[in-house]
PDB file of C-alpha atoms and ligand atoms in Angstrom:
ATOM      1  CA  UNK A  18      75.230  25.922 -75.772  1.00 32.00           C
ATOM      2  CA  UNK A  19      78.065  25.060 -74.062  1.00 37.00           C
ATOM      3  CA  UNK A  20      81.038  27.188 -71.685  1.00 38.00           C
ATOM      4  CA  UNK A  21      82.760  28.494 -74.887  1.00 39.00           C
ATOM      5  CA  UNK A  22      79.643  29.589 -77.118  1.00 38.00           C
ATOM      6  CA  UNK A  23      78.555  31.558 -74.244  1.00 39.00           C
ATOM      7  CA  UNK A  24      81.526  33.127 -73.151  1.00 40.00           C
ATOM      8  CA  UNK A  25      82.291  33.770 -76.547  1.00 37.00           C
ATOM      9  CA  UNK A  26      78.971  35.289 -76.833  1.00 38.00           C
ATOM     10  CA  UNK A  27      78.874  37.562 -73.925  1.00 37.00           C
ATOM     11  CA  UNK A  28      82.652  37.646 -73.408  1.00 33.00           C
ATOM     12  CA  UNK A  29      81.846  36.183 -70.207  1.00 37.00           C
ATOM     13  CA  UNK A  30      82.430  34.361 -67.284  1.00 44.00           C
ATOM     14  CA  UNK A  31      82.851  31.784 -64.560  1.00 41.00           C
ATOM     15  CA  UNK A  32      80.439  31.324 -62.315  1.00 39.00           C
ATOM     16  CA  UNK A  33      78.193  30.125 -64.799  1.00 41.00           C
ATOM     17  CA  UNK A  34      80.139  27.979 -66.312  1.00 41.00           C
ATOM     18  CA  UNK A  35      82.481  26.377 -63.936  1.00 36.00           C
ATOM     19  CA  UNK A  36      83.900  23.555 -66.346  1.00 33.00           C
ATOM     20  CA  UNK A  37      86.687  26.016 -66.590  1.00 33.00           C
ATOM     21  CA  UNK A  38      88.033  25.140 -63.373  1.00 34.00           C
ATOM     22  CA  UNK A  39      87.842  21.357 -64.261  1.00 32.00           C
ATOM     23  CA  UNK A  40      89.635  21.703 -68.159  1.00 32.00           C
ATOM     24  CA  UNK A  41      92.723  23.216 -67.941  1.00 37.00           C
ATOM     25  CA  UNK A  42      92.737  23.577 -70.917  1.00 32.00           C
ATOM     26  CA  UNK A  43      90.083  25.856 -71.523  1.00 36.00           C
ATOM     27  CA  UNK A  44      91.268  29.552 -70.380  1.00 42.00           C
ATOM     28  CA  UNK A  45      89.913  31.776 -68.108  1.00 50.00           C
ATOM     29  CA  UNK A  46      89.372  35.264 -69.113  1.00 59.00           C
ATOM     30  CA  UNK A  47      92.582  37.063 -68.178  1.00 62.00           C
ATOM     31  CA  UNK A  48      93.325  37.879 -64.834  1.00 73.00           C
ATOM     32  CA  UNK A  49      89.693  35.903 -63.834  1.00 75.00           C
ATOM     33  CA  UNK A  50      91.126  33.401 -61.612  1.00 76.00           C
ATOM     34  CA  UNK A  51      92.876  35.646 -59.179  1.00 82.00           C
ATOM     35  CA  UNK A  52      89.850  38.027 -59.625  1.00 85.00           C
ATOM     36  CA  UNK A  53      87.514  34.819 -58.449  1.00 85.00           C
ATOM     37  CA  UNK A  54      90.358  33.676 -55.776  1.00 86.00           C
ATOM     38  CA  UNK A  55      90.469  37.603 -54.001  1.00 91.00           C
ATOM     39  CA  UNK A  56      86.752  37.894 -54.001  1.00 93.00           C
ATOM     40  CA  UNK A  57      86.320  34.616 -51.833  1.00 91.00           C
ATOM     41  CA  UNK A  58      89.700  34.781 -50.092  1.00 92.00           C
ATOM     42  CA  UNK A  59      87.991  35.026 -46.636  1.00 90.00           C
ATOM     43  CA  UNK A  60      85.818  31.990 -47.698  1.00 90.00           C
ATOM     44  CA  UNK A  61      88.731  29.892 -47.986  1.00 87.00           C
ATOM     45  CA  UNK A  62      90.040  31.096 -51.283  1.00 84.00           C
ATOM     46  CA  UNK A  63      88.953  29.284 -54.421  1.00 80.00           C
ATOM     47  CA  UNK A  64      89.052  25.379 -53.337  1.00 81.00           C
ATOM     48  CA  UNK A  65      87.145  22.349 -54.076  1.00 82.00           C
ATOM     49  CA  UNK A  66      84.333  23.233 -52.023  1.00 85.00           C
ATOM     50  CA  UNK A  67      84.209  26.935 -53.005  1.00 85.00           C
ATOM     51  CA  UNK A  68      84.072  26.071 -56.955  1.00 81.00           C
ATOM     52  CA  UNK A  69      81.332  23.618 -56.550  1.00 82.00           C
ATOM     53  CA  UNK A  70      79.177  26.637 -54.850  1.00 87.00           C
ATOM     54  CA  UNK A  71      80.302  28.833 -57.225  1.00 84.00           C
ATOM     55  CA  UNK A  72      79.427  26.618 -60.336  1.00 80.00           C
ATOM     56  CA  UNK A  73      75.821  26.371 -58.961  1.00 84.00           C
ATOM     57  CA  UNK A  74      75.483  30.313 -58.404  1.00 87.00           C
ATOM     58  CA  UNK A  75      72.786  30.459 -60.776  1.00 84.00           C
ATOM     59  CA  UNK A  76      70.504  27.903 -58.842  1.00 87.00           C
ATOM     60  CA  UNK A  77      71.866  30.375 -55.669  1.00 92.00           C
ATOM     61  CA  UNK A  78      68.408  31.321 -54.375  1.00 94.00           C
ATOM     62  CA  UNK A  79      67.195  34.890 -55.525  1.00 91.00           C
ATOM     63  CA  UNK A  80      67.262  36.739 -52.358  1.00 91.00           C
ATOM     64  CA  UNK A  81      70.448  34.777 -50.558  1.00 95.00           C
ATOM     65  CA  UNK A  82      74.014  35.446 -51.979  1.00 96.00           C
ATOM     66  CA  UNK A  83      75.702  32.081 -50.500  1.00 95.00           C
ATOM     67  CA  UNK A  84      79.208  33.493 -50.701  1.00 94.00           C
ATOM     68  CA  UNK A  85      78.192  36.863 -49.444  1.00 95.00           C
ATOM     69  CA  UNK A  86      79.296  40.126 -51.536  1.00 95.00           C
ATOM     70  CA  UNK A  87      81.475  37.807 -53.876  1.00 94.00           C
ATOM     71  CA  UNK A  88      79.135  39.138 -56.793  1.00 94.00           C
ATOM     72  CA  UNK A  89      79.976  42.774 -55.919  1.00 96.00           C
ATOM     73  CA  UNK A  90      83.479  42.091 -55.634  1.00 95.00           C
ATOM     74  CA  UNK A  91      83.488  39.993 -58.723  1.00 91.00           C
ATOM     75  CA  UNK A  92      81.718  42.227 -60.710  1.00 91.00           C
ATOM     76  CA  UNK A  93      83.388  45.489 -59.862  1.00 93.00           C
ATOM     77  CA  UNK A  94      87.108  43.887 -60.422  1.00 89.00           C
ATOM     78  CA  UNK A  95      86.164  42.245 -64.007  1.00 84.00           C
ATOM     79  CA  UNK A  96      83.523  44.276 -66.064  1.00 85.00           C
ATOM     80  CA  UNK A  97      83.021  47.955 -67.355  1.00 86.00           C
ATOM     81  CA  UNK A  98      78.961  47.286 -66.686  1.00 92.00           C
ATOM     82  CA  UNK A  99      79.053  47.542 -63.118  1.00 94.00           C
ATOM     83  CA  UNK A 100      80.398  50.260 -61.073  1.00 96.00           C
ATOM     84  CA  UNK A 101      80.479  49.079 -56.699  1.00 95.00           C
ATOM     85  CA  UNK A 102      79.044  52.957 -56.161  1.00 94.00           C
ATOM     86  CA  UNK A 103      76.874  54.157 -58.736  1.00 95.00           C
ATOM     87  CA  UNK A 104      75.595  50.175 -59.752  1.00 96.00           C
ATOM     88  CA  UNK A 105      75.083  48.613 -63.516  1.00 96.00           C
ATOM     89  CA  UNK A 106      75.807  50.722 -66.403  1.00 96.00           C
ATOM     90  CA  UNK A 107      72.519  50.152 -68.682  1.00 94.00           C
ATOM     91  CA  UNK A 108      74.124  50.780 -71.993  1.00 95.00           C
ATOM     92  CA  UNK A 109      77.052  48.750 -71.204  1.00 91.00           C
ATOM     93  CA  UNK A 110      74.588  45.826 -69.920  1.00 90.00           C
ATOM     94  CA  UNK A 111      72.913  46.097 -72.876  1.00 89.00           C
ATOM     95  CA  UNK A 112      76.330  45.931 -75.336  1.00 85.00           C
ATOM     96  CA  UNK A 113      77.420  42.558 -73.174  1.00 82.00           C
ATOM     97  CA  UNK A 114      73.945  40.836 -72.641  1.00 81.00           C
ATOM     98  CA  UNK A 115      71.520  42.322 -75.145  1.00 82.00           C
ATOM     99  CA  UNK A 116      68.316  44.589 -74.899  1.00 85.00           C
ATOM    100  CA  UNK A 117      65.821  41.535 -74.141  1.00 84.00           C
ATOM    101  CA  UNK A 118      67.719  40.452 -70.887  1.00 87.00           C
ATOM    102  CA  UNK A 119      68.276  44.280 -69.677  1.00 91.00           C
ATOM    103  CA  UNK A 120      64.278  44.660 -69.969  1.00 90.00           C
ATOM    104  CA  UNK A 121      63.647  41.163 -68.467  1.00 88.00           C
ATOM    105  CA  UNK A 122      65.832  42.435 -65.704  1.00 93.00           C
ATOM    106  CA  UNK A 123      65.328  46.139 -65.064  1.00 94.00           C
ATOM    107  CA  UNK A 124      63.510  46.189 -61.971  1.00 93.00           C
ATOM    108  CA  UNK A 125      66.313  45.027 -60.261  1.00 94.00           C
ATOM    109  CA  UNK A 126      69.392  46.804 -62.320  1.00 96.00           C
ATOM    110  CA  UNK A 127      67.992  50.148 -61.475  1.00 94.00           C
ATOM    111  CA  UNK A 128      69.213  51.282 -57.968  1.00 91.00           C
ATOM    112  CA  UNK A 129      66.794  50.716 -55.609  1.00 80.00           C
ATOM    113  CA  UNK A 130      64.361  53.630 -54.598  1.00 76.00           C
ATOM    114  CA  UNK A 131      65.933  55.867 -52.523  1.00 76.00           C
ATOM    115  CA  UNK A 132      69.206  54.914 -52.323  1.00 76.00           C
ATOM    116  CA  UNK A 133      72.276  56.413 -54.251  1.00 83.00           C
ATOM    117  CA  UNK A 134      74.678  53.619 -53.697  1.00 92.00           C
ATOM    118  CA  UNK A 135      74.951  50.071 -54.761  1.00 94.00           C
ATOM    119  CA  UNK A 136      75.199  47.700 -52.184  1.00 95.00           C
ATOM    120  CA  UNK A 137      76.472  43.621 -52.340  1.00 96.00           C
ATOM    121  CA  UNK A 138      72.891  42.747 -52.622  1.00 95.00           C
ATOM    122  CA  UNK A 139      71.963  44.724 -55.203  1.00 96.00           C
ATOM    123  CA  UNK A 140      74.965  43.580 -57.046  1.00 96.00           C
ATOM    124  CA  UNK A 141      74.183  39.924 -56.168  1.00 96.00           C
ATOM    125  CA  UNK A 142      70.517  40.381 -57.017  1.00 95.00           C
ATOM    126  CA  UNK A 143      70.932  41.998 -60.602  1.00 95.00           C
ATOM    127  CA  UNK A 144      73.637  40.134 -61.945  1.00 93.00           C
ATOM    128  CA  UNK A 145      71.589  36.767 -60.422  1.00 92.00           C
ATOM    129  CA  UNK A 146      68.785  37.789 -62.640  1.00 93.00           C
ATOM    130  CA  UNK A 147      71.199  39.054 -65.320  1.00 90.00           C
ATOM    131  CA  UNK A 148      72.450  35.048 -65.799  1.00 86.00           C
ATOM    132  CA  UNK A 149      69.090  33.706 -65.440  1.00 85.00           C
ATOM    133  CA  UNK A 150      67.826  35.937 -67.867  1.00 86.00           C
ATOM    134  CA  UNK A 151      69.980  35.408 -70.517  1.00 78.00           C
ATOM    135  CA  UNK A 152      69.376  31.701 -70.785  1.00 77.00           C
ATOM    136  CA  UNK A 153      65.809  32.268 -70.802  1.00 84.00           C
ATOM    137  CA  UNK A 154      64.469  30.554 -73.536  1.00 89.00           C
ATOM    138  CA  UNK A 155      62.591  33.267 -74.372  1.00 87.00           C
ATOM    139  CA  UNK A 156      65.562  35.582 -74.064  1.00 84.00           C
ATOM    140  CA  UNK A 157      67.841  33.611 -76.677  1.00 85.00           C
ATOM    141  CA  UNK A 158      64.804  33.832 -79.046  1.00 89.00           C
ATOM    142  CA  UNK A 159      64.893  37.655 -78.779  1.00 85.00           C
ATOM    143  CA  UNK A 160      68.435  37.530 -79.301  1.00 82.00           C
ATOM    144  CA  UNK A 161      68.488  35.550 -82.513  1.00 86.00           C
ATOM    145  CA  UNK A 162      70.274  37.100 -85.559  1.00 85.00           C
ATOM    146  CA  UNK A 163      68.171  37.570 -88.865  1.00 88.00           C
ATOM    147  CA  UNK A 164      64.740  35.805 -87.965  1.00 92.00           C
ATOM    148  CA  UNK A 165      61.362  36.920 -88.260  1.00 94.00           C
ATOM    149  CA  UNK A 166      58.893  38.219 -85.763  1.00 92.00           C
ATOM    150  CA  UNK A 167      56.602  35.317 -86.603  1.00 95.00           C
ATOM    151  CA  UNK A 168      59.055  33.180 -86.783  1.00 95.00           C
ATOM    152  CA  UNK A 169      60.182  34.198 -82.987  1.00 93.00           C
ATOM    153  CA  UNK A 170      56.767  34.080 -82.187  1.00 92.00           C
ATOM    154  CA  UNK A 171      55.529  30.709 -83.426  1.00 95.00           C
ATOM    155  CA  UNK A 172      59.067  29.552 -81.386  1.00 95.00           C
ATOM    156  CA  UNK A 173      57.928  31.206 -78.195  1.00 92.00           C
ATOM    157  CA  UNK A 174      54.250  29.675 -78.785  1.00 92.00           C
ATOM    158  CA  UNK A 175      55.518  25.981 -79.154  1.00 94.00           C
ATOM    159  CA  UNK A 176      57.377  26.126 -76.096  1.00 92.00           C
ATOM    160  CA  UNK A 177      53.976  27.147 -74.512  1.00 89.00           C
ATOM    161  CA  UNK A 178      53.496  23.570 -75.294  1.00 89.00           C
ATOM    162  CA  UNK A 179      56.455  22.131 -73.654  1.00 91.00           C
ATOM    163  CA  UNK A 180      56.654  21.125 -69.845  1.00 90.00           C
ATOM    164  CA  UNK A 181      58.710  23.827 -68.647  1.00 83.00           C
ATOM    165  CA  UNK A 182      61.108  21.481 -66.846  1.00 86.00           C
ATOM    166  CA  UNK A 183      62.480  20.704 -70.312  1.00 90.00           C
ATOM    167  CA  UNK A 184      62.969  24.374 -71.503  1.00 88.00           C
ATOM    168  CA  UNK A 185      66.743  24.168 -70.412  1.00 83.00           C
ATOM    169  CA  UNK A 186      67.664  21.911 -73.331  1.00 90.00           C
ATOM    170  CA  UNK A 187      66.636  24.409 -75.424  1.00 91.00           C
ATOM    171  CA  UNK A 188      70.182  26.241 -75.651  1.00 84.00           C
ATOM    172  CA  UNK A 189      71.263  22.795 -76.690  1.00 88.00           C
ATOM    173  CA  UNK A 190      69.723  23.329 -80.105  1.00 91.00           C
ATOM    174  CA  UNK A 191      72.882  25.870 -80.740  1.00 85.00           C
ATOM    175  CA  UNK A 192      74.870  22.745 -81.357  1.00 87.00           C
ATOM    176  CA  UNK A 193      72.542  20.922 -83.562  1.00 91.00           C
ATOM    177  CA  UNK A 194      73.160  17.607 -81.523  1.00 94.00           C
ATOM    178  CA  UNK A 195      71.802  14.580 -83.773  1.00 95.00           C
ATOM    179  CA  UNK A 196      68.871  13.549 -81.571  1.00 96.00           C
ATOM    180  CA  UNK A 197      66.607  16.416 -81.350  1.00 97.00           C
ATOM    181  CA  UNK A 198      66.634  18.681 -77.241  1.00 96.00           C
ATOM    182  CA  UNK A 199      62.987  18.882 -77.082  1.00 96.00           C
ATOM    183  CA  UNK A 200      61.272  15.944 -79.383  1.00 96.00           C
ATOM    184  CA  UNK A 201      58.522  17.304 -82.248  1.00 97.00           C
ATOM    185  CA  UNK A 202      59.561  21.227 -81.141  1.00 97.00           C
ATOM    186  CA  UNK A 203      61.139  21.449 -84.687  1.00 97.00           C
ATOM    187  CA  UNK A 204      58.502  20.308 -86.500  1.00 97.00           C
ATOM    188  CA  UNK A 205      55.811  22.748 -84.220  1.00 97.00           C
ATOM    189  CA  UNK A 206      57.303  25.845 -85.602  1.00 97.00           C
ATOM    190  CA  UNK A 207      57.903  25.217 -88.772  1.00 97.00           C
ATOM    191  CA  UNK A 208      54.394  23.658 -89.399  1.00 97.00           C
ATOM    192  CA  UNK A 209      52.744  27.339 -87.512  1.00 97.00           C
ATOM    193  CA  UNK A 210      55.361  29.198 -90.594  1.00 97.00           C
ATOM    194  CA  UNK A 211      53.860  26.875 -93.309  1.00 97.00           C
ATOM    195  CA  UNK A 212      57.456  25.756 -94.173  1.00 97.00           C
ATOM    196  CA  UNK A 213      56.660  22.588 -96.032  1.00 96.00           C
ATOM    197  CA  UNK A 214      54.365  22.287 -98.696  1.00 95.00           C
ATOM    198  CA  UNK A 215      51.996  19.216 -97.945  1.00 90.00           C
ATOM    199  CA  UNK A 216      50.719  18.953-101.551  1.00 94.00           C
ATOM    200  CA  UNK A 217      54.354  19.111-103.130  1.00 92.00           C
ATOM    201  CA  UNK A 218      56.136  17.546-100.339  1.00 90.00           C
ATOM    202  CA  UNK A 219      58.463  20.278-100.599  1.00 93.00           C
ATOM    203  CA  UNK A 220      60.041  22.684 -98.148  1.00 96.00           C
ATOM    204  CA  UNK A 221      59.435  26.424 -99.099  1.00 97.00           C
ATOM    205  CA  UNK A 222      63.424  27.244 -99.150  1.00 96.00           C
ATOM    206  CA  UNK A 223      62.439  30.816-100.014  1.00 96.00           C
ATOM    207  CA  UNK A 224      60.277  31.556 -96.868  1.00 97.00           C
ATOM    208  CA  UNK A 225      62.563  29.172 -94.737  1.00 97.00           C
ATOM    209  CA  UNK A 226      65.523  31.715 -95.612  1.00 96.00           C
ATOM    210  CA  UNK A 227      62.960  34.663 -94.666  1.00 97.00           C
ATOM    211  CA  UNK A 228      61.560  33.514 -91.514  1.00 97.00           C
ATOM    212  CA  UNK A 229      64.665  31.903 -90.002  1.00 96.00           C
ATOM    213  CA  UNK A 230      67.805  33.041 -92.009  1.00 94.00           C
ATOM    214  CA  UNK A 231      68.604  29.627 -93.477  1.00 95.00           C
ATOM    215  CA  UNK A 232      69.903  27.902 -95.611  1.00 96.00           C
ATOM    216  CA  UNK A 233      72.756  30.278 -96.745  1.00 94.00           C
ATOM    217  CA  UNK A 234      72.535  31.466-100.405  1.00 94.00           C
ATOM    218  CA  UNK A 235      73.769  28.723-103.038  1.00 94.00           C
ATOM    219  CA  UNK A 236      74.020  26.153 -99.917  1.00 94.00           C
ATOM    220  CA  UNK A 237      73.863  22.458-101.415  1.00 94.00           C
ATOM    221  CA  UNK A 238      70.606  21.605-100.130  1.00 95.00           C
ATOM    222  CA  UNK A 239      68.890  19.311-103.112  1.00 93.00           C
ATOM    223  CA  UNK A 240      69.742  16.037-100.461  1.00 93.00           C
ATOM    224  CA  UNK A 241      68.509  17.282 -97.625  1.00 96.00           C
ATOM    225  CA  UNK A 242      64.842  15.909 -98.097  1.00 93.00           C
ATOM    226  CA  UNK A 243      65.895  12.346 -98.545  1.00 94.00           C
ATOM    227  CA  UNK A 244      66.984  12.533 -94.986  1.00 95.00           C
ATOM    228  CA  UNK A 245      65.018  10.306 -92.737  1.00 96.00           C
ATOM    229  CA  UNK A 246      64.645   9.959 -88.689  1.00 96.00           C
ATOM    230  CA  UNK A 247      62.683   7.079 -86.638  1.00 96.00           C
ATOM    231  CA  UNK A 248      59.435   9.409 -87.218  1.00 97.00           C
ATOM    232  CA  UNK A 249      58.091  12.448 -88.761  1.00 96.00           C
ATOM    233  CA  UNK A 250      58.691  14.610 -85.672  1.00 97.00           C
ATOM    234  CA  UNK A 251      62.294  13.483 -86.057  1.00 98.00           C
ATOM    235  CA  UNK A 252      62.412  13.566 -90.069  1.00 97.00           C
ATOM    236  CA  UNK A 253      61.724  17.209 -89.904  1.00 97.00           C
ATOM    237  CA  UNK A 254      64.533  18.184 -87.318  1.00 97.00           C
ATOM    238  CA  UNK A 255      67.005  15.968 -89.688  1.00 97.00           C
ATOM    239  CA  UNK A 256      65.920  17.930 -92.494  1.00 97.00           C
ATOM    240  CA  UNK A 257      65.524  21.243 -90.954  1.00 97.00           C
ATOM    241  CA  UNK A 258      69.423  21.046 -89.682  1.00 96.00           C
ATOM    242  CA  UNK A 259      70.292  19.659 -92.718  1.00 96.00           C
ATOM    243  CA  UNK A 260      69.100  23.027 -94.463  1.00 96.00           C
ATOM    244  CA  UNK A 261      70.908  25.207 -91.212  1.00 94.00           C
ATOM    245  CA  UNK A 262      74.334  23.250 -91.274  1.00 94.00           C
ATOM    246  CA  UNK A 263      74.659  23.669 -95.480  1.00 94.00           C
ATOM    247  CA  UNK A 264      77.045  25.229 -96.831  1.00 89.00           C
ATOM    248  CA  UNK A 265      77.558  27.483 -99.437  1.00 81.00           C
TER     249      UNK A 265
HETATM  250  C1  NAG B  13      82.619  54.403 -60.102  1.00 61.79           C
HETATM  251  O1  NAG B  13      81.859  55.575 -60.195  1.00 61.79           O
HETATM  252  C2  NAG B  13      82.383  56.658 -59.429  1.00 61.79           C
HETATM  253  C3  NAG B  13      81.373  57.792 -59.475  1.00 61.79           C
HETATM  254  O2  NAG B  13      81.021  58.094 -60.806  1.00 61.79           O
HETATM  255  C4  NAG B  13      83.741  57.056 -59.984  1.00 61.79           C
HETATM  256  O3  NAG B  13      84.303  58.087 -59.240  1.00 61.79           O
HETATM  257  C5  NAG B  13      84.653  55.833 -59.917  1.00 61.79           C
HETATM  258  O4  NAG B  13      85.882  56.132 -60.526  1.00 61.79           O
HETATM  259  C6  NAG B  13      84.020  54.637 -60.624  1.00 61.79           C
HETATM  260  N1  NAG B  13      84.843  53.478 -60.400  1.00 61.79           N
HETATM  261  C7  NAG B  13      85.419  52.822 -61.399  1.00 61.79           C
HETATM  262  C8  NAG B  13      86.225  51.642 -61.023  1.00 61.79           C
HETATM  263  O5  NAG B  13      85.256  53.139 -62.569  1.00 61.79           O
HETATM  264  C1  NAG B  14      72.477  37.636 -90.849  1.00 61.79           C
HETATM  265  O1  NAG B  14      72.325  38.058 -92.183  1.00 61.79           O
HETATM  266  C2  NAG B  14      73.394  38.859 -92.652  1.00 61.79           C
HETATM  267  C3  NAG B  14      73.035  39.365 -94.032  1.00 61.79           C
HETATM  268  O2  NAG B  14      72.228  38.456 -94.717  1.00 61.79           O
HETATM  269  C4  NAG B  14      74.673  38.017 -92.620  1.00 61.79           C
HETATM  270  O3  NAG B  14      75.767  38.771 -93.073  1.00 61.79           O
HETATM  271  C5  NAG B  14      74.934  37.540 -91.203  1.00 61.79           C
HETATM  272  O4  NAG B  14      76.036  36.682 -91.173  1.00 61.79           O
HETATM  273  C6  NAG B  14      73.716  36.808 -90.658  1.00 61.79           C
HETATM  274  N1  NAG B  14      73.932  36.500 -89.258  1.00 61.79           N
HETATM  275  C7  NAG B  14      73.728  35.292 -88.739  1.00 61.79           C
HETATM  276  C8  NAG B  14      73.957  35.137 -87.277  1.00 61.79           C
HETATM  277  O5  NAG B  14      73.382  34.335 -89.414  1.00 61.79           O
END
């Protein structure tokens, strides 16, 4: 997934995605840059050096803030689900990142025992998991639009199979990129739904459209099962897409 289908997802933000800086182009949300610029003016404002930390804040380690209370700052000054006093707003976490990455990350949302304030690490701490979370693979499979529970399921289970170092090219299958993110991962879950009919050699559009919400009603899908790839693995991706990407 890249900058734009996430911020245009969760209507969010820089830190993660600091190609924003580089591409002119590409706006920030409104009033974001001088929002990003105060919160690290007594770190030298927002420079080279500053925007290469801040592009790596989520691979900032959990307990350490490297810019120190530039998440508190940040967060208070930009979004309606954090308040600096009273801390992060569940329902509105839960409208801008979804249920599964609130739950994933409750333990630290919740102010900590005891106290009635927020605090620059707590700040720091939640929203750290907060942007973790919510590229989870596991996470984005929660969050998927009209697809079964065995359907999310068998997806969770094949990427028990997968080295976890890989599991970050999973948001890459949002763009259905030619070559397939995670080789034969295609093919796992839609073997463990029955998808394709060995004896027929057909795919089961019906069940396909059940289980995983494609292809679209009256999509032109009678070529996709001539597509081929360099092996079977990579057949069924090409065809699988190839049902996805129709359209109606
Ligand atoms: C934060 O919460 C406090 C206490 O409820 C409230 O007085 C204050 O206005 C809130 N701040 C903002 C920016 O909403
Ligand atoms: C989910 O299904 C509904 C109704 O079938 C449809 O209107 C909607 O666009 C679908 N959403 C996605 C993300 O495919």
């Amino acid at each position: 997934m890249n900058c734009r289908a996430m911020r245009k997802r969760t209507g969010i933000l820089v830190a993660l995605c600091l190609c924003l800086f580089v591409k002119e182009s590409l706006a920030l949300l409104p009033h974001e840059s001088e929002v990003i610029n105060k919160c690290i003016l007594s770190y030298g404002g927002l420079n080279p050096e500053t925007a290469e930390r801040l592009g790596r804040f989520k691979d900032w380690a959990e307990g350490y803030e490297e810019i120190p209370c530039f998440t508190q700052c940040y967060l208070a000054e930009m979004f309606d689900f954090y308040n600096s006093s009273t801390g992060f707003d569940m329902d509105a976490v839960v409208r801008a990142f979804g249920e599964p990455v609130y739950t994933a990350c409750q333990r630290k949302l919740e102010l900590p025992f005891g106290s009635g304030l927020s605090s620059c690490q707590h700040a720091y701490e939640g929203f750290h998991c907060i942007t973790n979370a919510e590229n989870h693979p596991f996470t984005v499979i929660d969050n998927m639009a009209n697809i079964s529970l065995s359907a999310k399921t068998a997806m969770k289970e094949c990427l028990q199979n997968v080295d976890q170092a890989k599991w970050k090219r999973f948001a890459a299958y949002g763009e259905y990129p030619v070559i397939e993110p995670i080789p034969c991962y295609t093919r796992c879950f839609l073997d463990k739904l029955h998808l394709f009919d060995q004896q027929t050699r057909l795919w089961k559009v019906g069940a396909m459209r059940q289980h995983l919400g494609v292809p679209a009603r009256g999509a032109s899908i009678r070529s996709c099962h001539l597509q081929r790839g360099k092996d079977r693995c990579a057949t069924y991706y090409k065809q699988f897409t190839c049902h996805a990407l129709a359209l109606a």
